[in-house]
Coordinates of C-alpha atoms in Angstrom, one line a residue:
X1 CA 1.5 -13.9 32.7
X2 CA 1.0 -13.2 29.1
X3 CA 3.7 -14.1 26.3
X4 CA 5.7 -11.5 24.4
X5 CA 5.2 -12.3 20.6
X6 CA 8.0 -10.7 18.6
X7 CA 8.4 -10.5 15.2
X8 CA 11.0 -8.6 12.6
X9 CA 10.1 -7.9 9.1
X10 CA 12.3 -6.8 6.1
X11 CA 11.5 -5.2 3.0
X12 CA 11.9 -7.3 0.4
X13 CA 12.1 -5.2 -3.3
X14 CA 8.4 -4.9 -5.3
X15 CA 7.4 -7.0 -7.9
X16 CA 4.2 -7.7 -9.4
X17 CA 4.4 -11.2 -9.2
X18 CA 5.1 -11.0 -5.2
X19 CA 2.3 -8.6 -4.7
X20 CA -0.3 -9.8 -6.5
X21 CA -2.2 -11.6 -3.6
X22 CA -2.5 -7.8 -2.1
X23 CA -3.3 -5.6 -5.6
X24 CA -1.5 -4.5 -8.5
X25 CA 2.2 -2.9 -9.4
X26 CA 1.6 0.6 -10.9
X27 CA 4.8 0.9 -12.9
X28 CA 5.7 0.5 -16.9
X29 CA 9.1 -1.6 -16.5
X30 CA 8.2 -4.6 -19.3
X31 CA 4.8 -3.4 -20.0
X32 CA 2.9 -3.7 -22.6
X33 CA 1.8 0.0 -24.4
X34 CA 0.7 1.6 -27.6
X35 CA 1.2 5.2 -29.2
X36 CA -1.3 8.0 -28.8
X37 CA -1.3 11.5 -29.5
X38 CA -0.3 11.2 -33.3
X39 CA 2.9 9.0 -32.2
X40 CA 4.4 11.3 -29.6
X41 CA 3.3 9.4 -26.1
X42 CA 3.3 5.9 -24.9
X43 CA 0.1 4.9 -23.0
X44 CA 0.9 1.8 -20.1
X45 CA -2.9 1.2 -20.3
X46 CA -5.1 -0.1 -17.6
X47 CA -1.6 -0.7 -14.8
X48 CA -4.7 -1.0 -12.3
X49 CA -8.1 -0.2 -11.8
X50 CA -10.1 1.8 -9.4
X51 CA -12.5 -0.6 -7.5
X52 CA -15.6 0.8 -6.3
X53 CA -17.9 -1.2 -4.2
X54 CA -21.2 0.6 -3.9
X55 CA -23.5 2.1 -7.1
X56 CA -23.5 5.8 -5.7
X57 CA -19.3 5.5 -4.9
X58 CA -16.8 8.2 -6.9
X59 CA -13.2 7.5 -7.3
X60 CA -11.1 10.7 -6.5
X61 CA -7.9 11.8 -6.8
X62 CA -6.1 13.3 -3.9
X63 CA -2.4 14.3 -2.5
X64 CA -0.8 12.8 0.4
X65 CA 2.3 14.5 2.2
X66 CA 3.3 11.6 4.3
X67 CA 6.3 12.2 7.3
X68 CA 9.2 9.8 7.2
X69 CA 9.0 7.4 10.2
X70 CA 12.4 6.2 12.6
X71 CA 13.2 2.8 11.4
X72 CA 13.2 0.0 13.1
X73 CA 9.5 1.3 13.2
X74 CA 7.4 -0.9 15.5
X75 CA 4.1 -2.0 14.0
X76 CA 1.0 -0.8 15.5
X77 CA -2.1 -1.6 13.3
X78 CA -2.8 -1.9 10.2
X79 CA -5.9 -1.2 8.1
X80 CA -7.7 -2.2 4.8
X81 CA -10.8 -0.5 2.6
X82 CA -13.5 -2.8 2.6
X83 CA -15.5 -1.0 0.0
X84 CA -12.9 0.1 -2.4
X85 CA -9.4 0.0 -4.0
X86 CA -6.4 2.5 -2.8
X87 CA -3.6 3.9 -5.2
X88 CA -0.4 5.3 -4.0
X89 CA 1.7 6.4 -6.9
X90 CA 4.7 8.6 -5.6
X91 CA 5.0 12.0 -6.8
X92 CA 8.5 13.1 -6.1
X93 CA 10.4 9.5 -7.2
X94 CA 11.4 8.3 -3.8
X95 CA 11.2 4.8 -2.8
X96 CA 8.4 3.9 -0.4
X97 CA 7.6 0.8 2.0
X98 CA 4.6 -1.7 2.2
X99 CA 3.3 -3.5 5.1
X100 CA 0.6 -5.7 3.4
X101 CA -1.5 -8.9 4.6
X102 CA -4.3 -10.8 3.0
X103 CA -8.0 -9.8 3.4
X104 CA -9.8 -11.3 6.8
X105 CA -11.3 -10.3 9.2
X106 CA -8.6 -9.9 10.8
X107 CA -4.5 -9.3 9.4
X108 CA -2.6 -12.6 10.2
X109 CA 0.4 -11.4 11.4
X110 CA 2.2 -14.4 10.8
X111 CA 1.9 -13.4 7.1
X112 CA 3.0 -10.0 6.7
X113 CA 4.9 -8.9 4.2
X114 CA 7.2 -6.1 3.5
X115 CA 8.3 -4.3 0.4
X116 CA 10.3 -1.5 -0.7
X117 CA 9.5 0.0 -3.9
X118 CA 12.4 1.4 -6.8
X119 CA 11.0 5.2 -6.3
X120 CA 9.2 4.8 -9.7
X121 CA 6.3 2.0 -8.7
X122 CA 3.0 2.8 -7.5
X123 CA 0.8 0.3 -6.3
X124 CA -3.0 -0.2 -5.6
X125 CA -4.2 -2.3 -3.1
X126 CA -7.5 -3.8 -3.6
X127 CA -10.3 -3.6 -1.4
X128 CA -10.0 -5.4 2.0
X129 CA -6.0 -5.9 1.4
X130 CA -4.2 -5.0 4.8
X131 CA -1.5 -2.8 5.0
X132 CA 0.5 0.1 6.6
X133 CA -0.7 3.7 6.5
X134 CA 1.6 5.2 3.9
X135 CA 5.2 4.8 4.9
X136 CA 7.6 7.4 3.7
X137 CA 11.3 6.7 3.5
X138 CA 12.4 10.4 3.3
X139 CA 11.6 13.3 5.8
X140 CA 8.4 14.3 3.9
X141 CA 7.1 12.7 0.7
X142 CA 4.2 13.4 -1.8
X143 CA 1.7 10.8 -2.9
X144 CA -1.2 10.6 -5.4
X145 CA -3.9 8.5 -3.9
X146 CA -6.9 7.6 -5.9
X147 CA -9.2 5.4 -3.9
X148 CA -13.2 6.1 -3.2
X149 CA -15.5 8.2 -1.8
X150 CA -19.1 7.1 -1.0
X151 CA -21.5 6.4 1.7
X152 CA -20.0 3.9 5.3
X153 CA -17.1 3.5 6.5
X154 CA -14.2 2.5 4.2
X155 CA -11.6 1.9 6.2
X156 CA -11.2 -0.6 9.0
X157 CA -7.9 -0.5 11.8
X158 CA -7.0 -3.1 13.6
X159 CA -4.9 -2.5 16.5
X160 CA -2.3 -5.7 17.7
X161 CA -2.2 -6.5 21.4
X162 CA 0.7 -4.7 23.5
X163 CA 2.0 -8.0 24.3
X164 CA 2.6 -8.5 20.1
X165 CA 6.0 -6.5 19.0
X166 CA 6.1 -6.7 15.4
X167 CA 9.1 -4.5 13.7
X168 CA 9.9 -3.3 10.4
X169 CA 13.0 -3.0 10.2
X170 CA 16.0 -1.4 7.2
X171 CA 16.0 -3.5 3.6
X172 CA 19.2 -5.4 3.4

């Protein structure tokens, strides 16, 4: 008979120190900036950068309308981009979740993390990083993705067995 492996995972809140193993914090909370536009705008330069992994690669800009999920939300996969980096940065100011493990070949699950951003953090995950198809924490949220486009597959699932339960459940 084969063991049930169960875990729970909370949200804990985004930083940039806590997710640096995964990518970078798109947000301008004690960042460094300069002026532009004959003093009237404040530019948070370079909060990421678009990683591209092949010569002929493009990074686009595109719009996700993601669909809030039931929480506690079992975990089912997760995925990563092997050839490039992936930017969510949220459009309507709503706070998002993270599911994120360190690149492999395979997730550990053992090492999962969760986070919950403030509504005004983007993130970009660097290429390979495992995570969480966007997860939404209203009824139906926008997202501006910038990530890659470009010859092979750029995005890997992997599926955990039935017998592993892993669940995300509410931020304390």
């Amino acid at each position: 008979m084969t063991e049930l492996t169960r875990q729970i995972l909370r949200p804990e809140p985004l930083t940039a120190e806590a997710f640096a193993p995964y990518g970078d914090v798109i947000e301008t909370g004690d960042r460094d900036f300069f002026m532009i536009n004959n003093g009237s705008t404040k530019r948070f330069h370079r909060l990421g950068e678009v990683i591209l992994g092949k010569p002929d690669d493009r990074a686009i800009i595109s719009i996700f309308r993601a669909q809030g999920l039931t929480i506690p939300l079992r975990i089912k996969l997760l995925e990563r981009h092997p050839f490039g980096s992936q930017a969510f940065i949220p459009m309507k100011q709503n706070p998002f979740l993270l599911l994120v493990a360190e690149p492999g070949d395979v997730p550990d699950q053992t090492a999962i993390r969760a986070f919950i951003t403030d509504g005004t953090q983007g993130v970009n995950y660097h290429p390979g990083v495992w995570h969480h198809p966007v997860l939404s924490c209203v009824a139906e949220d926008d997202f501006l993705v910038v990530d890659r486009e470009g010859e092979g597959n750029n995005c890997d699932e992997h599926y955990f067995a039935d017998t592993t339960e892993i669940y995300l459940e509410a931020a304390e």
